[in-house]
């Protein structure tokens, strides 16, 4: 019989193990739990979510609060629509997307560095940055909408369902469908990307992180430097078309790539979708009055929320049925092929919705 583990084992010594065929059930040194005084335990019972949450459930509470206060993005988009002429709104929305791309690169890097110091520190810093941002908007940023263009507050419009009613107008529903399909397709990246790269290419966390950072870099470059020029050259309809075609090719390359090389080459093509988002938003923005820009951006954010409800379960299910012995179709890249097909459907919708009227010819 193997020797029993001693409670006085040195921390630097390897963990004791038994001859059990189950390594996860191997015996480990027994150490008494650390003693805490009542003064040490008391603050943990009153800690706020995320930064000081005493249990995992508090993280979910924090996410719920975050969702209830997630109006900063649509508000920023509405602000840009208020202060930008209609013909320049696609470029303005592109700049905001570029800012998100930069944050997509810097955020995980900062979180990793701060998390190495203390796992709770990234939450504190994120909260502090949000507080500074809020104070800047409250005391420094001027109001964008004149009194004459403001509409009275209404609970019928200030909810996800009410805001979506705005999209029922002629020509807006099809463009909204383009955005919704694009947002759902994007969920394949958010929910399958990491496990797909691990399953098919055996990428390390570092490689996955670097590839995600590359996506953020291209998003920033396209949004800051190219959206304005592309829209000026080929128009909003052409920019939407270019982005959807590039996105469909990019997703297809993700699914087809067997070694990872084609996957990397597909990133700049996939990021051509950076032309679609601001151009489609600009088309919708021009179809609404100045007093409805906030409601419109809230409706667009509701479309993102719908995609966030549908996408995770759908794409992870598709991936689970594309691998292993019980696979329906043994093609690991199926989720990305499905995403590409969604963009092709969106392309057909976009061509119909943005076709110039005969009176303008």
Coordinates of C-alpha atoms in Angstrom, one line a residue:
X1 CA 0.0 0.0 0.0
X2 CA 1.4 3.4 -0.9
X3 CA 2.4 5.7 2.0
X4 CA -0.2 8.1 3.2
X5 CA 0.3 11.8 2.5
X6 CA 1.6 13.7 5.4
X7 CA -0.1 17.0 6.5
X8 CA 3.4 18.4 7.1
X9 CA 4.5 18.1 3.4
X10 CA 6.5 21.0 2.2
X11 CA 4.6 23.4 -0.2
X12 CA 7.3 22.9 -2.8
X13 CA 7.1 19.2 -2.8
X14 CA 5.0 17.4 -5.5
X15 CA 1.5 16.4 -4.5
X16 CA 1.1 12.9 -3.1
X17 CA -0.9 10.5 -5.3
X18 CA -2.3 7.1 -4.8
X19 CA -2.3 4.2 -7.2
X20 CA -5.9 4.9 -8.1
X21 CA -6.7 4.6 -11.8
X22 CA -8.5 8.0 -11.5
X23 CA -5.8 10.7 -11.3
X24 CA -8.4 13.4 -10.6
X25 CA -9.2 11.5 -7.4
X26 CA -5.6 11.2 -6.3
X27 CA -4.8 12.0 -2.7
X28 CA -3.3 15.4 -1.9
X29 CA -1.6 16.7 1.3
X30 CA -4.1 17.6 3.9
X31 CA -3.8 21.2 5.1
X32 CA -6.1 22.8 7.6
X33 CA -8.2 25.7 6.2
X34 CA -6.8 29.2 7.0
X35 CA -8.3 30.6 10.1
X36 CA -10.1 33.9 9.7
X37 CA -11.3 36.2 12.5
X38 CA -14.9 37.6 12.5
X39 CA -13.5 40.9 11.4
X40 CA -12.0 39.3 8.4
X41 CA -15.2 37.5 7.4
X42 CA -17.6 40.3 8.0
X43 CA -16.7 42.5 5.0
X44 CA -17.0 39.6 2.6
X45 CA -20.8 39.4 3.4
X46 CA -21.4 43.0 2.2
X47 CA -19.2 43.1 -0.9
X48 CA -20.5 44.5 -4.2
X49 CA -20.5 42.4 -7.5
X50 CA -17.4 41.6 -9.5
X51 CA -14.7 43.5 -7.7
X52 CA -15.5 42.2 -4.2
X53 CA -18.1 39.5 -4.9
X54 CA -17.9 36.8 -2.2
X55 CA -19.4 34.1 -4.5
X56 CA -19.8 33.2 -8.1
X57 CA -23.5 34.1 -8.0
X58 CA -22.5 37.8 -7.4
X59 CA -20.8 37.8 -10.8
X60 CA -24.1 37.0 -12.4
X61 CA -25.8 39.7 -10.4
X62 CA -23.1 42.1 -11.7
X63 CA -23.8 41.0 -15.3
X64 CA -27.5 41.6 -14.8
X65 CA -26.8 45.1 -13.5
X66 CA -24.3 45.7 -16.4
X67 CA -27.0 44.6 -18.9
X68 CA -29.6 46.9 -17.3
X69 CA -27.2 49.9 -17.7
X70 CA -25.9 48.9 -21.2
X71 CA -27.1 52.0 -22.9
X72 CA -23.7 53.7 -23.4
X73 CA -23.1 52.2 -26.9
X74 CA -26.5 53.2 -28.4
X75 CA -26.3 56.6 -26.7
X76 CA -22.9 57.2 -28.2
X77 CA -24.2 56.2 -31.6
X78 CA -27.2 58.5 -31.2
X79 CA -24.9 61.3 -30.2
X80 CA -22.8 60.9 -33.3
X81 CA -25.9 60.9 -35.4
X82 CA -27.0 64.2 -33.7
X83 CA -23.8 66.0 -34.4
X84 CA -22.9 64.6 -37.8
X85 CA -24.5 65.5 -41.2
X86 CA -26.4 62.6 -42.7
X87 CA -23.9 62.1 -45.5
X88 CA -21.0 61.7 -43.0
X89 CA -22.7 59.4 -40.5
X90 CA -21.3 56.2 -41.9
X91 CA -17.7 57.5 -41.3
X92 CA -18.7 58.7 -37.8
X93 CA -20.1 55.3 -36.9
X94 CA -16.9 53.7 -38.4
X95 CA -14.8 55.8 -36.0
X96 CA -16.8 54.5 -33.0
X97 CA -16.3 51.0 -34.3
X98 CA -12.6 51.7 -34.5
X99 CA -12.6 52.8 -30.9
X100 CA -14.3 49.5 -30.0
X101 CA -11.6 47.7 -31.9
X102 CA -8.8 49.4 -30.0
X103 CA -10.6 48.5 -26.8
X104 CA -10.9 44.9 -28.0
X105 CA -7.1 44.9 -28.3
X106 CA -6.1 46.8 -25.1
X107 CA -8.8 45.5 -22.8
X108 CA -7.8 41.8 -22.7
X109 CA -4.1 42.8 -22.5
X110 CA -4.7 45.2 -19.6
X111 CA -7.0 42.6 -17.9
X112 CA -4.3 40.0 -18.1
X113 CA -1.6 42.2 -16.7
X114 CA -3.8 43.5 -13.8
X115 CA -5.2 40.0 -13.1
X116 CA -1.6 38.8 -12.5
X117 CA -1.4 41.3 -9.7
X118 CA -4.8 40.5 -8.2
X119 CA -7.7 38.7 -9.8
X120 CA -10.1 41.4 -8.6
X121 CA -8.0 44.3 -9.8
X122 CA -9.4 44.3 -13.5
X123 CA -12.9 44.8 -12.2
X124 CA -11.8 47.8 -10.0
X125 CA -10.0 49.4 -12.9
X126 CA -12.9 48.8 -15.3
X127 CA -15.3 50.3 -12.7
X128 CA -13.0 53.3 -12.2
X129 CA -12.8 53.9 -16.0
X130 CA -16.6 53.7 -16.3
X131 CA -17.0 56.2 -13.5
X132 CA -14.6 58.6 -15.2
X133 CA -16.4 58.1 -18.4
X134 CA -19.7 58.9 -16.8
X135 CA -18.4 62.0 -15.1
X136 CA -17.0 63.2 -18.4
X137 CA -20.4 62.8 -20.0
X138 CA -22.2 64.5 -17.2
X139 CA -20.0 67.5 -16.7
X140 CA -17.9 68.0 -19.9
X141 CA -19.7 66.6 -22.9
X142 CA -22.3 69.1 -24.3
X143 CA -25.9 68.2 -25.0
X144 CA -26.2 67.2 -28.7
X145 CA -29.9 67.5 -29.3
X146 CA -31.7 70.9 -29.4
X147 CA -34.8 71.4 -27.4
X148 CA -36.9 71.6 -30.6
X149 CA -35.8 68.1 -31.6
X150 CA -36.4 66.3 -28.4
X151 CA -39.4 64.1 -28.0
X152 CA -41.3 63.5 -24.7
X153 CA -40.3 60.5 -22.7
X154 CA -42.6 57.5 -23.2
X155 CA -42.5 54.1 -21.5
X156 CA -44.0 52.6 -24.7
X157 CA -40.8 53.5 -26.5
X158 CA -38.3 53.1 -23.7
X159 CA -38.2 49.3 -23.7
X160 CA -36.7 46.8 -26.1
X161 CA -40.1 45.8 -27.7
X162 CA -41.2 49.4 -28.1
X163 CA -38.0 50.6 -29.6
X164 CA -38.2 47.8 -32.2
X165 CA -41.5 49.1 -33.5
X166 CA -39.5 51.9 -35.1
X167 CA -38.0 49.4 -37.5
X168 CA -41.3 48.4 -39.0
X169 CA -41.2 51.4 -41.3
X170 CA -40.9 51.0 -45.0
X171 CA -37.3 50.0 -46.1
X172 CA -36.1 49.8 -42.5
X173 CA -37.2 46.2 -41.8
X174 CA -35.0 44.6 -44.5
X175 CA -31.9 46.6 -43.4
X176 CA -32.6 45.6 -39.8
X177 CA -32.7 42.0 -41.0
X178 CA -29.3 42.5 -42.5
X179 CA -28.0 43.7 -39.2
X180 CA -29.7 40.9 -37.2
X181 CA -28.3 38.2 -39.5
X182 CA -24.9 39.8 -39.2
X183 CA -25.0 40.0 -35.5
X184 CA -26.2 36.3 -35.2
X185 CA -23.3 35.2 -37.5
X186 CA -20.9 37.2 -35.3
X187 CA -21.9 35.0 -32.4
X188 CA -20.0 32.1 -34.0
X189 CA -16.9 34.0 -33.2
X190 CA -17.9 34.8 -29.6
X191 CA -18.9 31.3 -28.7
X192 CA -17.1 28.8 -31.0
X193 CA -13.9 30.6 -31.9
X194 CA -11.8 29.5 -28.9
X195 CA -13.0 25.9 -28.7
X196 CA -12.8 25.5 -32.5
X197 CA -9.2 26.7 -32.5
X198 CA -8.3 24.4 -29.7
X199 CA -10.0 21.4 -31.2
X200 CA -8.8 21.8 -34.8
X201 CA -5.4 23.6 -34.5
X202 CA -4.5 22.9 -30.8
X203 CA -3.7 26.6 -30.4
X204 CA -2.4 27.8 -27.0
X205 CA -4.2 30.5 -25.1
X206 CA -1.5 32.9 -26.2
X207 CA -2.1 32.1 -29.9
X208 CA -5.8 32.5 -29.5
X209 CA -5.4 35.8 -27.7
X210 CA -3.0 37.1 -30.4
X211 CA -5.5 36.1 -33.2
X212 CA -8.3 38.0 -31.3
X213 CA -6.0 41.0 -31.0
X214 CA -5.4 40.8 -34.7
X215 CA -9.1 41.0 -35.3
X216 CA -9.3 44.1 -33.1
X217 CA -6.4 45.7 -35.0
X218 CA -8.1 45.3 -38.3
X219 CA -11.3 46.6 -36.9
X220 CA -9.6 49.7 -35.7
X221 CA -7.7 50.2 -39.0
X222 CA -10.8 49.7 -41.2
X223 CA -13.0 51.9 -39.0
X224 CA -10.6 54.8 -38.5
X225 CA -8.9 54.9 -41.9
X226 CA -11.0 53.2 -44.6
X227 CA -14.7 53.4 -43.9
X228 CA -14.9 57.1 -44.8
X229 CA -13.0 56.6 -48.1
X230 CA -14.8 53.5 -49.1
X231 CA -18.3 55.0 -48.5
X232 CA -17.2 58.1 -50.4
X233 CA -16.0 55.9 -53.3
X234 CA -18.7 53.3 -53.7
X235 CA -21.5 54.6 -51.5
X236 CA -23.3 53.0 -48.5
X237 CA -24.9 50.3 -50.6
X238 CA -21.5 49.3 -52.1
X239 CA -19.9 49.3 -48.7
X240 CA -22.6 47.1 -47.2
X241 CA -22.2 44.7 -50.2
X242 CA -18.4 44.7 -49.9
X243 CA -18.5 43.9 -46.2
X244 CA -21.0 41.1 -46.5
X245 CA -19.1 39.4 -49.4
X246 CA -15.8 39.8 -47.5
X247 CA -17.4 38.5 -44.3
X248 CA -18.9 35.4 -46.0
X249 CA -15.5 34.6 -47.6
X250 CA -13.8 35.1 -44.3
X251 CA -16.1 32.8 -42.4
X252 CA -15.8 30.2 -45.2
X253 CA -12.0 30.4 -44.9
X254 CA -12.3 29.8 -41.1
X255 CA -14.3 26.7 -41.7
X256 CA -12.2 25.3 -44.5
X257 CA -8.8 25.9 -43.0
X258 CA -7.2 22.7 -41.9
X259 CA -3.8 24.0 -40.6
X260 CA -4.6 27.5 -39.3
X261 CA -2.8 29.3 -42.1
X262 CA -6.0 29.9 -44.1
X263 CA -7.6 30.9 -40.8
X264 CA -5.1 33.8 -40.3
X265 CA -5.6 34.9 -44.0
X266 CA -9.3 35.0 -43.5
X267 CA -9.1 37.6 -40.6
X268 CA -8.6 40.7 -42.8
X269 CA -11.4 39.5 -45.2
X270 CA -13.8 38.8 -42.3
X271 CA -13.1 42.3 -40.9
X272 CA -14.5 43.8 -44.1
X273 CA -17.7 43.6 -42.1
X274 CA -16.4 46.8 -40.5
X275 CA -17.8 48.5 -43.7
X276 CA -21.2 46.9 -43.3
X277 CA -22.1 47.9 -39.7
X278 CA -21.7 51.7 -40.0
X279 CA -23.1 51.9 -43.5
X280 CA -26.3 50.0 -42.6
X281 CA -26.7 52.1 -39.5
X282 CA -26.3 55.2 -41.6
X283 CA -29.0 54.0 -43.9
X284 CA -31.4 53.5 -41.0
X285 CA -30.4 56.8 -39.4
X286 CA -31.3 58.7 -42.6
X287 CA -34.8 57.2 -42.5
X288 CA -35.5 58.6 -39.0
X289 CA -36.1 62.0 -37.6
X290 CA -33.6 63.9 -35.4
X291 CA -35.8 63.2 -32.3
X292 CA -35.8 59.4 -33.0
X293 CA -32.0 58.8 -33.2
X294 CA -31.8 57.6 -29.7
X295 CA -34.7 55.2 -30.1
X296 CA -33.2 53.9 -33.3
X297 CA -29.9 53.1 -31.7
X298 CA -31.7 51.5 -28.8
X299 CA -33.6 49.3 -31.4
X300 CA -30.3 48.4 -33.1
X301 CA -28.9 47.4 -29.6
X302 CA -32.0 45.3 -29.1
X303 CA -31.1 43.4 -32.3
X304 CA -27.7 42.7 -30.8
X305 CA -29.5 41.4 -27.7
X306 CA -31.7 39.1 -29.8
X307 CA -28.6 37.8 -31.5
X308 CA -27.0 37.3 -28.1
X309 CA -29.9 35.1 -27.0
X310 CA -30.0 33.0 -30.2
X311 CA -26.3 32.7 -31.1
X312 CA -24.6 31.0 -28.1
X313 CA -26.9 28.0 -27.9
X314 CA -27.3 27.7 -31.7
X315 CA -23.7 27.8 -32.7
X316 CA -22.4 25.6 -29.8
X317 CA -25.1 23.0 -30.7
X318 CA -24.0 23.1 -34.4
X319 CA -20.4 22.6 -33.4
X320 CA -21.2 19.8 -31.0
X321 CA -23.0 18.0 -33.9
X322 CA -20.1 18.5 -36.2
X323 CA -17.4 16.7 -34.2
X324 CA -17.0 13.4 -32.4
X325 CA -18.5 10.0 -32.9
X326 CA -22.1 11.3 -32.8
X327 CA -21.6 14.0 -35.3
X328 CA -24.4 14.5 -37.8
X329 CA -22.0 16.1 -40.3
X330 CA -18.3 15.4 -39.6
X331 CA -17.2 18.9 -40.6
X332 CA -15.7 20.9 -37.7
X333 CA -16.0 24.2 -39.6
X334 CA -19.8 23.9 -40.0
X335 CA -20.6 26.8 -37.6
X336 CA -18.6 29.1 -39.7
X337 CA -20.2 27.8 -42.9
X338 CA -23.6 28.5 -41.4
X339 CA -22.4 32.0 -40.5
X340 CA -21.3 32.6 -44.1
X341 CA -24.7 31.4 -45.3
X342 CA -26.4 33.9 -43.0
X343 CA -24.3 36.7 -44.6
X344 CA -25.2 35.6 -48.1
X345 CA -28.9 35.8 -47.1
X346 CA -28.2 39.2 -45.6
X347 CA -26.6 40.2 -48.9
X348 CA -29.7 39.4 -50.8
X349 CA -31.8 41.4 -48.3
X350 CA -29.4 44.3 -48.6
X351 CA -29.5 44.4 -52.4
X352 CA -33.3 44.6 -52.3
X353 CA -33.5 47.1 -49.4
X354 CA -30.9 49.6 -50.7
X355 CA -31.8 49.5 -54.4
X356 CA -32.2 53.1 -55.7
X357 CA -35.7 54.1 -56.4
X358 CA -36.6 54.7 -60.1
X359 CA -37.3 58.4 -59.3
X360 CA -33.7 58.9 -58.4
X361 CA -32.3 57.5 -61.7

